Amino acid sequence: MGMKKNASWGPLVWRWLWAQLGKLLDKQAPQHPAPEHKVLPPASPLALDAKAYATVIIPALNEAKRIADVVAYALADPATAEVIVIDDSSIDATAQLARAAGARVILSSMLGKGASMQDGIEPARQDLLVYLDGDLAGLRPGIITDLCIPLLRGAADFVKARFGRGGGRVTELTAKPMLKIFFPELAHISQPLGGIIAARKKLLQTLPFEDGYGVDVGILIDAHLSGARIAEVDIGSLEHDSQPLHDLTVMANEVSRVIFNRARSAGRLHVEQVATMYEAQRQAASGIDYVLTRRKGRQRLLLLDMDGTVTPSRFAVELAKANGQSTALMQLLDTHDGDASTRSENIARLFQYLHKKKFEQVARAMEIRPGVIEFVNQMRRRGFMVGVVSDSYFVAADVLRRRIFADFAMAHSIVFENEVCTGQVRINPAFIHPTGSAGNPICKSNVLRRFLSDPSEPAVHLTWVVGDNTNDLALMRLADAAFAIEPKSPSLMNDPDITVIDSFGALLERLPNHILVAKAA
């Protein structure tokens, strides 16, 4: 019932929001007048130093189809001194092909385009940095030179590529209208979400990089707010792999969140009630319906517990330690009064008034077990969809799943208002048994049941689980293969269907060249 309520609420909020935006669009914004704008044509030959002067950075995830051609294209431009490919732990031959084509390949610090873009800045040897996407085709010669020339001339500090007649659906229906309202100085930018840009290294070092789809528009706005002069260069037309339809809603949500946050920071946002919508949209990524759309026909599933499995320690313990609440948390963990739900609510109240950034900082700093990244990568190469399933908070589980390059995270939601914790927890509906079973009413095993009952073809037929404690037991017993890493309970050690391991490295060594078929029902 909760899922249906949320599904019907979303469109109403969007209709209300766009109605408000439409009213604002009809108003003038004289306090932020748009400057005179000129699009620079392809550059004419200049008497420039013949020495190459640009580092080309290419964030890439599973771009084996085109990455070698993009690297070769970049190296053929006389402005290019080096090419760096930041690999998001690709499970295809992206890294090998990029290296063979002449690029320096660096593993990203965590999953996400923003992290990959930022990871390329410090190792760059040149002062001028140019970003390209790894799936481009149809590029005319000389684009890198053209993007750099406004920087070399001193005519701009930040350059965006302009291509084609217009942007995609999210660009035209979300980004541009919102920029027109909140940042009319940038409303003329043809491709605010485009990833082809050029700037000086010292400028990019001062800018924050968002994790998700909003990274490009965030950099654009931040560069503008820093006082950078922004120019566009027309690069003609190009071929670019389009985003799948089911990802467009998440992209639109991310882009709108970034623009709203920048507008608020700049003192331009006065519709504070919209802030409640941000959190609902962010939490949509933890919903089972969205996760199932990302299965993309994969028939194998690996579910990893978070606390004690992916990480040796528990997130709540580390957060309490960082917040000076360790003693209070230990008292709650040691007591056996009340049910698990009540204890979970009491723990969440310890973190009331804590900013969301503290949750994310702790999750980013937590130790992860050696070998887990390599194990996840190998399982994805074998056709597994990999998820982190946790009784903890989605805000942390999603950071951890990106750190190990997993496909999704499923966890409960700790509620934030204006990015400050309210101390309330919302149970993820995917953890609730579909028939209200008295045995496992709220349990990780119900997440696996949702995958197994997914009507999309082909069906999931092979499931693996790695856990460490009794709260993982029902999930492990439902899976085709279950592994306990440093188990905390004899019930896991004594279960004949659970294999005990001491590390992900040991499990990686046990992987067969082929994956066993699912056990008989």
XYZ file of C-alpha atoms in Angstrom:
521
model
C 0.000 0.000 0.000
C 2.870 2.345 0.819
C 4.374 1.804 -2.618
C 1.090 2.652 -4.375
C 0.743 5.793 -2.279
C 4.242 6.931 -3.199
C 3.667 6.133 -6.859
C 0.548 8.299 -7.024
C 2.096 11.104 -4.980
C 5.082 11.579 -7.280
C 3.207 12.791 -10.401
C 1.113 15.200 -8.313
C 4.231 16.775 -6.880
C 5.778 17.118 -10.326
C 2.601 18.700 -11.712
C 2.547 21.166 -8.801
C 6.243 21.911 -9.218
C 6.053 22.546 -12.943
C 3.008 24.744 -12.408
C 5.071 26.866 -10.032
C 7.992 26.862 -12.440
C 5.718 27.864 -15.288
C 4.526 30.868 -13.320
C 8.089 31.848 -12.559
C 9.078 31.470 -16.202
C 6.570 34.151 -17.096
C 8.305 36.606 -14.774
C 11.384 38.606 -15.564
C 14.533 38.229 -13.484
C 16.208 41.638 -13.760
C 18.435 40.951 -10.764
C 20.252 38.279 -12.810
C 20.273 39.533 -16.398
C 21.614 37.183 -19.035
C 24.801 38.479 -20.620
C 25.282 38.934 -24.313
C 26.192 35.552 -25.703
C 28.234 34.452 -28.659
C 28.983 30.920 -29.710
C 32.538 30.558 -30.916
C 32.878 28.892 -34.335
C 35.536 26.287 -35.055
C 38.881 27.926 -34.504
C 40.963 29.346 -37.292
C 44.678 28.484 -37.350
C 46.633 30.299 -34.655
C 50.298 30.985 -34.255
C 50.397 28.800 -31.150
C 53.292 26.870 -29.730
C 53.396 23.574 -31.585
C 53.973 21.724 -28.303
C 50.982 19.731 -27.054
C 49.400 21.370 -24.022
C 46.257 19.446 -22.978
C 45.468 16.388 -20.875
C 42.370 14.578 -22.130
C 40.429 12.780 -19.367
C 37.878 10.092 -20.267
C 35.678 8.624 -17.510
C 34.630 5.155 -18.669
C 32.438 2.271 -17.555
C 32.069 -0.715 -19.864
C 32.900 1.249 -23.016
C 34.822 -1.496 -24.842
C 32.776 -0.829 -27.966
C 34.234 2.636 -28.586
C 36.924 3.462 -26.023
C 39.879 2.613 -28.288
C 38.511 4.852 -31.039
C 37.952 7.744 -28.606
C 41.487 7.413 -27.227
C 42.949 7.265 -30.740
C 40.880 10.299 -31.744
C 42.167 12.287 -28.768
C 45.800 11.351 -29.391
C 45.503 12.388 -33.041
C 44.730 15.990 -32.042
C 47.931 18.106 -31.977
C 46.806 19.748 -28.724
C 46.797 16.448 -26.822
C 49.828 15.731 -24.663
C 48.340 12.707 -22.879
C 45.115 10.768 -22.444
C 43.951 9.451 -19.068
C 41.098 6.947 -18.882
C 39.478 6.699 -15.432
C 37.999 3.204 -15.306
C 34.966 2.570 -13.078
C 35.954 -1.094 -12.570
C 34.625 -2.106 -15.992
C 33.804 -5.782 -16.425
C 34.508 -5.727 -20.163
C 37.804 -4.988 -21.916
C 37.594 -1.189 -21.517
C 40.806 -0.860 -19.500
C 42.868 -3.174 -21.718
C 41.678 -1.575 -24.953
C 42.261 1.953 -23.640
C 45.767 1.059 -22.520
C 46.568 -0.603 -25.836
C 45.335 2.508 -27.671
C 47.857 4.658 -25.790
C 45.978 5.915 -22.718
C 47.128 5.902 -19.121
C 44.457 3.922 -17.237
C 43.629 4.657 -13.585
C 41.051 2.814 -11.469
C 38.419 5.184 -10.109
C 38.267 5.700 -6.346
C 34.564 4.802 -6.383
C 31.692 4.203 -8.781
C 30.210 7.304 -10.400
C 31.116 9.737 -13.148
C 31.759 12.609 -10.741
C 34.345 10.666 -8.773
C 35.996 9.558 -12.013
C 36.154 13.106 -13.347
C 37.715 14.322 -10.116
C 40.146 11.391 -10.015
C 41.636 12.542 -13.318
C 42.590 16.042 -12.161
C 45.560 15.477 -9.863
C 47.448 12.968 -12.064
C 47.067 15.228 -15.117
C 50.466 16.608 -16.181
C 49.099 19.552 -18.178
C 47.443 22.791 -17.103
C 44.627 22.528 -19.652
C 42.193 19.649 -19.088
C 39.653 18.394 -21.621
C 36.930 15.872 -20.767
C 35.467 13.489 -23.340
C 32.915 10.708 -22.926
C 33.975 7.162 -23.655
C 31.076 6.345 -25.990
C 31.497 9.114 -28.576
C 31.610 8.615 -32.328
C 31.369 10.807 -35.412
C 33.668 13.520 -34.057
C 35.186 15.884 -36.596
C 38.954 16.454 -36.365
C 40.407 19.186 -34.161
C 37.767 19.450 -31.429
C 40.268 19.297 -28.585
C 42.257 22.144 -30.113
C 39.075 24.162 -30.634
C 38.014 23.698 -27.013
C 41.407 24.824 -25.724
C 41.871 27.929 -27.887
C 39.495 30.203 -25.861
C 41.518 29.273 -22.775
C 44.817 29.977 -24.478
C 43.552 33.292 -25.843
C 42.427 34.341 -22.377
C 38.860 34.688 -23.657
C 37.364 32.131 -21.252
C 38.120 30.096 -18.135
C 35.618 27.291 -18.757
C 34.490 25.968 -22.148
C 31.430 23.843 -22.957
C 30.968 21.997 -26.229
C 27.879 22.850 -28.264
C 26.676 20.161 -30.644
C 23.572 19.204 -32.576
C 20.331 21.122 -32.572
C 19.506 20.696 -28.913
C 19.708 18.455 -25.892
C 17.867 15.337 -24.853
C 14.647 15.068 -22.904
C 16.161 15.778 -19.484
C 18.113 18.731 -20.897
C 15.093 20.315 -22.551
C 12.394 19.485 -19.984
C 14.349 19.745 -16.733
C 17.752 21.438 -16.930
C 17.065 24.349 -19.266
C 13.772 25.528 -17.703
C 15.305 25.388 -14.241
C 18.424 27.273 -15.320
C 16.196 29.915 -16.894
C 14.487 30.415 -13.531
C 17.378 30.212 -11.097
C 20.446 30.946 -13.237
C 19.262 32.942 -16.269
C 22.889 33.907 -16.949
C 23.386 30.283 -18.028
C 20.097 29.801 -19.862
C 21.814 30.219 -23.234
C 24.054 27.152 -22.721
C 23.043 24.636 -25.375
C 24.265 21.491 -23.627
C 24.286 22.124 -19.855
C 24.393 18.364 -19.240
C 27.074 17.675 -21.843
C 30.244 16.008 -20.630
C 32.600 17.551 -23.234
C 34.319 20.463 -21.490
C 37.700 22.180 -21.170
C 39.111 24.217 -18.295
C 42.315 25.013 -16.501
C 43.412 22.555 -13.847
C 43.604 25.187 -11.119
C 39.920 26.067 -11.628
C 38.723 22.455 -11.592
C 40.689 21.795 -8.400
C 38.480 24.309 -6.589
C 35.137 22.859 -7.724
C 33.082 20.115 -6.023
C 32.031 17.149 -8.162
C 28.624 15.563 -7.679
C 28.408 11.759 -7.626
C 25.515 11.209 -10.003
C 23.942 12.488 -13.212
C 24.019 16.073 -11.953
C 27.803 16.348 -12.070
C 28.024 18.256 -15.386
C 25.417 20.898 -14.607
C 26.849 21.214 -11.086
C 30.323 21.971 -12.444
C 28.849 24.496 -14.880
C 26.981 26.377 -12.147
C 29.876 26.228 -9.690
C 32.308 27.542 -12.301
C 29.936 30.431 -12.991
C 29.447 31.209 -9.284
C 33.224 31.213 -8.807
C 33.485 34.041 -11.327
C 34.835 31.968 -14.217
C 34.161 33.241 -17.727
C 32.195 30.619 -19.647
C 32.201 30.114 -23.412
C 30.744 27.611 -25.833
C 32.453 26.130 -28.877
C 30.421 24.615 -31.688
C 31.827 21.142 -32.417
C 29.247 20.160 -35.027
C 27.393 16.862 -34.686
C 28.367 13.647 -32.961
C 27.050 10.203 -32.133
C 26.395 9.439 -28.488
C 24.769 6.394 -26.880
C 21.401 7.490 -25.528
C 20.350 6.878 -21.932
C 17.852 4.019 -21.384
C 14.325 5.268 -20.778
C 14.093 3.906 -17.219
C 17.191 5.910 -16.200
C 15.758 9.230 -17.370
C 13.603 9.764 -14.276
C 16.582 9.249 -11.981
C 18.650 11.568 -14.184
C 15.970 14.266 -14.059
C 15.735 13.939 -10.277
C 19.500 14.253 -9.866
C 19.763 17.238 -12.195
C 16.898 19.051 -10.486
C 18.363 18.343 -7.036
C 21.748 19.799 -8.031
C 20.240 22.937 -9.555
C 17.942 23.480 -6.575
C 20.818 23.046 -4.123
C 23.030 25.479 -6.020
C 20.156 27.984 -6.204
C 19.577 27.703 -2.485
C 23.271 28.176 -1.716
C 23.277 31.271 -3.936
C 20.219 32.693 -2.148
C 17.990 32.273 -5.193
C 15.635 29.546 -3.966
C 12.566 30.555 -1.992
C 10.325 27.530 -2.444
C 11.603 25.647 0.591
C 8.761 23.178 0.627
C 10.285 21.582 -2.465
C 13.168 20.351 -0.280
C 10.963 17.552 1.028
C 10.676 16.285 -2.524
C 14.446 15.956 -2.904
C 14.653 13.270 -0.263
C 11.739 11.299 -1.690
C 13.358 11.341 -5.121
C 16.731 10.308 -3.762
C 15.210 7.414 -1.876
C 13.526 6.216 -5.083
C 16.870 4.680 -6.034
C 16.434 2.214 -3.150
C 13.023 1.050 -4.359
C 12.689 -2.498 -5.629
C 10.750 -1.446 -8.735
C 13.600 0.780 -9.899
C 16.232 -1.835 -9.075
C 14.358 -4.503 -11.044
C 14.346 -2.275 -14.137
C 18.138 -2.305 -13.986
C 18.376 -6.095 -14.123
C 18.460 -5.879 -17.932
C 17.900 -9.559 -18.475
C 20.594 -10.773 -16.084
C 19.652 -14.174 -14.658
C 22.251 -14.344 -11.892
C 22.090 -12.418 -8.632
C 24.644 -11.870 -5.855
C 23.485 -10.222 -2.618
C 26.053 -8.990 -0.085
C 25.313 -8.039 3.503
C 26.963 -4.733 4.468
C 27.812 -4.605 8.197
C 30.323 -7.320 9.039
C 30.503 -8.574 5.467
C 31.470 -5.795 3.073
C 32.825 -3.848 6.042
C 34.411 -5.438 9.134
C 32.615 -2.955 11.396
C 29.014 -1.754 11.669
C 27.973 1.589 10.221
C 25.915 2.608 13.266
C 28.917 1.951 15.522
C 31.229 4.057 13.370
C 28.663 6.861 13.089
C 28.100 6.875 16.856
C 31.859 6.987 17.395
C 32.146 9.991 15.058
C 29.222 11.685 16.840
C 30.274 11.010 20.422
C 27.363 8.608 21.000
C 29.255 5.330 21.441
C 28.203 4.724 25.060
C 24.528 5.376 24.348
C 24.628 3.109 21.307
C 26.285 0.251 23.217
C 23.528 0.419 25.821
C 20.908 0.014 23.100
C 22.802 -2.784 21.381
C 23.310 -4.696 24.628
C 19.685 -4.557 25.764
C 17.238 -7.277 24.754
C 14.111 -5.385 25.804
C 11.508 -4.760 23.132
C 11.497 -5.916 19.521
C 14.074 -5.217 16.802
C 11.909 -2.506 15.255
C 11.728 -0.538 18.520
C 15.474 -0.859 19.052
C 16.081 0.349 15.487
C 13.927 3.422 16.143
C 15.783 4.158 19.375
C 19.139 3.893 17.603
C 17.970 6.247 14.853
C 16.997 8.855 17.444
C 20.629 8.991 18.563
C 21.447 10.574 15.218
C 18.711 13.214 15.276
C 19.925 16.637 14.080
C 23.009 15.112 12.456
C 23.682 16.451 8.957
C 23.461 14.027 6.051
C 27.040 14.848 5.083
C 28.255 13.227 8.320
C 26.483 9.976 7.365
C 28.159 10.072 3.960
C 31.580 10.967 5.378
C 31.522 8.020 7.765
C 30.416 5.639 4.994
C 33.210 6.889 2.744
C 35.798 6.412 5.507
C 34.771 2.924 6.649
C 37.202 0.104 6.050
C 36.094 -2.397 3.418
C 37.283 -5.983 3.441
C 40.293 -6.819 1.265
C 39.362 -8.518 -1.984
C 35.712 -7.435 -2.049
C 36.171 -5.122 -5.050
C 37.915 -7.839 -7.060
C 35.249 -10.378 -6.059
C 32.386 -8.084 -7.107
C 34.122 -7.355 -10.411
C 34.619 -11.056 -11.157
C 31.017 -11.890 -10.324
C 29.753 -9.111 -12.572
C 31.977 -10.454 -15.341
C 30.223 -13.791 -14.867
C 26.851 -12.163 -15.504
C 25.762 -11.519 -11.915
C 23.788 -8.454 -10.868
C 25.400 -7.474 -7.561
C 23.617 -5.718 -4.713
C 24.304 -4.655 -1.133
C 21.346 -5.541 1.093
C 21.436 -4.068 4.591
C 19.289 -3.573 7.670
C 21.139 -0.272 8.073
C 20.488 3.023 6.268
C 20.340 3.526 2.526
C 22.365 6.753 2.747
C 25.317 4.600 3.894
C 24.607 1.442 1.899
C 24.531 3.378 -1.362
C 27.949 4.912 -0.666
C 29.395 1.493 0.198
C 27.930 -0.176 -2.880
C 29.524 2.464 -5.081
C 32.837 2.016 -3.308
C 32.840 -1.680 -4.236
C 31.315 -1.047 -7.699
C 28.115 -3.000 -7.057
C 24.970 -2.442 -9.117
C 22.499 -1.392 -6.420
C 21.830 -1.061 -2.697
C 18.722 -1.992 -0.723
C 18.318 -0.669 2.824
C 15.961 1.278 5.055
C 15.621 5.058 4.912
C 16.611 7.335 7.745
C 14.654 10.507 7.137
C 16.281 13.862 6.411
C 14.616 17.254 6.249
C 16.740 19.945 4.651
C 19.569 17.381 4.860
C 19.284 17.160 8.670
C 18.359 13.821 10.258
C 14.939 13.691 11.919
C 15.723 10.491 13.831
C 12.959 8.605 12.017
C 13.370 5.381 10.043
C 11.191 4.184 7.181
C 11.196 0.489 6.426
C 11.985 -0.349 2.816
C 8.822 -2.021 1.438
C 10.987 -4.619 -0.324
C 11.901 -6.055 3.114
C 8.241 -6.705 3.962
C 6.915 -10.188 3.181
C 4.369 -9.981 0.338
C 1.833 -12.095 2.271
C 2.601 -10.717 5.728
C 4.306 -13.923 6.867
C 4.535 -14.203 10.619
C 7.906 -15.912 10.311
C 9.763 -13.186 8.416
C 7.510 -10.088 8.264
C 10.487 -7.698 7.811
C 13.557 -9.505 6.525
C 16.309 -9.343 3.903
C 15.049 -12.635 2.491
C 11.976 -10.826 1.192
C 14.216 -8.754 -1.102
C 15.366 -11.989 -2.728
C 11.751 -13.146 -2.995
C 10.948 -10.025 -4.989
C 13.712 -10.844 -7.461
C 12.564 -14.461 -7.760
C 8.964 -13.361 -8.398
C 9.923 -10.719 -10.972
C 7.748 -11.475 -14.023
C 10.280 -10.008 -16.458
C 11.860 -12.518 -18.798
C 14.289 -14.161 -18.501
C 13.781 -15.039 -14.854
C 16.492 -15.079 -12.196
C 17.711 -18.683 -11.908
C 20.926 -18.519 -9.857
C 21.352 -16.666 -6.558
C 24.376 -16.288 -4.272
C 24.478 -14.639 -0.844
C 27.377 -13.633 1.423
C 26.588 -12.736 5.036
C 27.976 -12.975 8.549
C 25.232 -13.051 11.186
C 21.833 -14.438 12.182
C 19.949 -11.574 10.512
C 21.318 -12.935 7.213
C 20.294 -16.551 7.896
C 16.862 -16.567 6.248
C 18.288 -14.842 3.182
C 21.163 -17.329 2.995
C 18.849 -20.338 3.276
C 16.740 -19.058 0.392
C 19.736 -18.672 -1.939
C 21.231 -21.314 -4.215
C 24.694 -20.797 -2.711
C 25.454 -19.142 0.629
C 28.763 -18.129 2.182
C 29.452 -16.862 5.702
C 32.501 -14.652 6.120
C 33.879 -14.751 9.682
C 30.426 -15.823 10.981
C 29.290 -14.294 14.273
C 26.876 -17.097 15.190
C 27.103 -20.900 15.515
C 23.846 -21.155 13.541
C 25.770 -20.102 10.432
C 28.813 -22.256 11.170
C 26.716 -25.370 11.767
C 24.363 -25.011 8.793
C 25.314 -27.675 6.204
C 24.134 -25.467 3.304
C 26.382 -22.547 4.274
C 30.068 -22.490 3.359
C 32.288 -20.691 5.870
C 35.078 -18.506 4.414
C 37.637 -16.253 6.060
C 38.051 -13.684 3.275
C 36.795 -12.574 -0.110
C 40.165 -13.549 -1.503
C 39.543 -17.133 -0.423
C 36.116 -17.060 -2.040
C 37.588 -15.604 -5.201
C 40.047 -18.502 -5.402
C 37.177 -20.980 -5.110
C 35.237 -19.526 -8.016
C 34.902 -22.072 -10.808
C 35.537 -21.047 -14.376
C 31.872 -21.707 -14.951
C 29.055 -21.054 -12.478
C 27.070 -24.043 -11.232
C 23.432 -24.251 -12.277
C 20.775 -23.427 -9.720
C 19.826 -26.173 -7.302
C 16.584 -27.980 -7.921
C 13.462 -26.389 -6.455
